[in-house]
CSV table of C-alpha atoms in Angstrom, one decimal:
chain,number,residue,atom,x,y,z
A,1,MET,CA,188.7,88.8,180.5
A,2,ASP,CA,192.3,87.5,182.1
A,3,THR,CA,191.7,85.0,184.4
A,4,ARG,CA,195.3,83.9,185.6
A,5,HIS,CA,195.6,83.1,189.1
A,6,THR,CA,198.8,84.0,191.0
A,7,GLU,CA,199.6,83.5,194.9
A,8,VAL,CA,202.3,85.2,196.5
A,9,TYR,CA,204.0,84.2,199.8
A,10,VAL,CA,203.4,86.5,202.8
A,11,ALA,CA,205.0,85.0,206.0
A,12,ARG,CA,204.7,81.8,207.8
A,13,VAL,CA,201.7,81.7,210.3
A,14,ASP,CA,203.8,81.7,213.4
A,15,ASP,CA,205.8,84.9,212.2
A,16,MET,CA,202.4,87.2,212.5
A,17,ALA,CA,201.6,87.8,215.8
A,18,ASP,CA,197.9,89.3,216.2
A,19,GLY,CA,197.9,92.8,215.4
A,20,ASP,CA,201.0,92.6,212.7
A,21,VAL,CA,200.8,93.9,209.3
A,22,THR,CA,202.7,93.2,206.3
A,23,VAL,CA,202.9,94.8,203.0
A,24,VAL,CA,203.4,92.8,199.6
A,25,GLU,CA,203.6,93.7,196.1
A,26,LEU,CA,201.1,92.4,193.8
A,27,ASP,CA,199.6,94.8,190.7
A,28,VAL,CA,199.6,97.2,193.6
A,29,ARG,CA,201.0,97.4,197.6
A,30,VAL,CA,198.5,95.1,199.6
A,31,ALA,CA,198.8,95.2,203.6
A,32,VAL,CA,198.2,91.7,205.3
A,33,PHE,CA,196.7,92.0,208.5
A,34,ARG,CA,196.4,89.1,211.4
A,35,VAL,CA,193.6,89.8,213.8
A,36,ASN,CA,192.2,87.4,216.2
A,37,GLY,CA,194.2,84.7,214.6
A,38,GLU,CA,192.6,85.5,211.0
A,39,PHE,CA,194.1,87.0,207.7
A,40,PHE,CA,192.9,89.9,205.7
A,41,ALA,CA,194.4,91.6,202.8
A,42,ILE,CA,193.5,94.9,201.2
A,43,ASP,CA,195.1,97.5,199.1
A,44,ASP,CA,197.4,99.2,201.3
A,45,ARG,CA,196.1,102.9,199.9
A,46,CYS,CA,193.1,104.7,201.5
A,47,THR,CA,190.5,105.6,198.9
A,48,HIS,CA,190.4,109.3,200.2
A,49,GLN,CA,193.7,110.6,199.6
A,50,GLU,CA,196.2,107.8,199.5
A,51,ALA,CA,197.3,107.3,202.7
A,52,ARG,CA,199.3,103.7,203.4
A,53,LEU,CA,196.6,101.8,205.5
A,54,SER,CA,199.6,99.5,206.5
A,55,ASP,CA,200.6,102.8,209.1
A,56,GLY,CA,196.6,103.1,210.2
A,57,PHE,CA,195.5,102.0,213.9
A,58,VAL,CA,193.9,98.1,213.8
A,59,GLU,CA,191.0,97.3,216.2
A,60,ASP,CA,188.9,94.1,215.5
A,61,CYS,CA,188.5,93.9,212.0
A,62,THR,CA,188.9,97.4,210.9
A,63,VAL,CA,191.8,99.9,210.2
A,64,GLU,CA,191.6,103.5,210.5
A,65,CYS,CA,193.5,105.7,207.6
A,66,PRO,CA,196.4,107.3,209.5
A,67,LEU,CA,195.8,110.4,207.4
A,68,HIS,CA,192.1,111.6,208.0
A,69,ALA,CA,190.6,108.9,210.2
A,70,SER,CA,188.6,107.1,207.8
A,71,TYR,CA,188.0,103.4,209.2
A,72,PHE,CA,187.5,100.3,206.8
A,73,ASP,CA,186.5,97.1,207.4
A,74,LEU,CA,189.0,94.0,206.6
A,75,ARG,CA,186.7,91.7,205.8
A,76,THR,CA,184.8,93.8,203.1
A,77,GLY,CA,186.7,96.7,202.1
A,78,ASP,CA,184.2,99.0,203.0
A,79,PRO,CA,184.3,102.3,204.6
A,80,SER,CA,182.4,103.4,207.6
A,81,GLY,CA,181.9,106.9,206.8
A,82,PRO,CA,183.3,110.0,205.6
A,83,PRO,CA,185.9,111.1,204.5
A,84,ALA,CA,186.4,108.2,202.6
A,85,VAL,CA,183.4,106.9,200.6
A,86,ARG,CA,184.7,104.2,198.2
A,87,SER,CA,185.6,100.8,199.3
A,88,VAL,CA,189.4,99.4,199.3
A,89,ARG,CA,190.1,96.5,197.3
A,90,THR,CA,190.1,93.3,199.2
A,91,HIS,CA,192.0,90.2,198.4
A,92,PRO,CA,191.8,86.3,199.0
A,93,VAL,CA,194.0,84.9,202.0
A,94,ILE,CA,195.6,81.6,201.6
A,95,VAL,CA,196.8,79.5,204.6
A,96,ARG,CA,198.5,76.6,203.9
A,97,ASP,CA,200.9,74.2,205.4
A,98,GLY,CA,202.0,77.1,208.1
A,99,SER,CA,202.4,79.5,205.3
A,100,VAL,CA,200.1,82.7,204.3
A,101,PHE,CA,199.6,83.6,201.0
A,102,VAL,CA,197.9,86.2,199.1
A,103,SER,CA,196.0,85.4,196.0
A,104,ALA,CA,195.1,87.6,193.1
A,105,THR,CA,193.5,87.5,189.9
A,106,GLY,CA,194.6,88.9,186.6
A,107,GLY,CA,192.5,91.3,185.3
A,108,ALA,CA,190.6,94.6,186.6
A,109,PRO,CA,189.9,95.0,190.4
């Protein structure tokens, strides 16, 4: 198993207000959300029909898919119900020295 560890710069903490989302490229597009002062990162693709979750509506720690209204928990990636039934992949977020990074480990998700 490949255990390479990489960190990708997202933004300065002060450049992302609550409710903001930024997209970065890892092995896939990853959406990084700031909610209530915390940062969360998930694959930017709904598991139902591949809509961009970064275009969705964020409330508390969930994002609503803009296509068919599935909700995903930003902490776990789990859907709250149909039409999506599969979770989206989450990614660790590191805040260091005033900057936000997404961590990715090489290998299968």
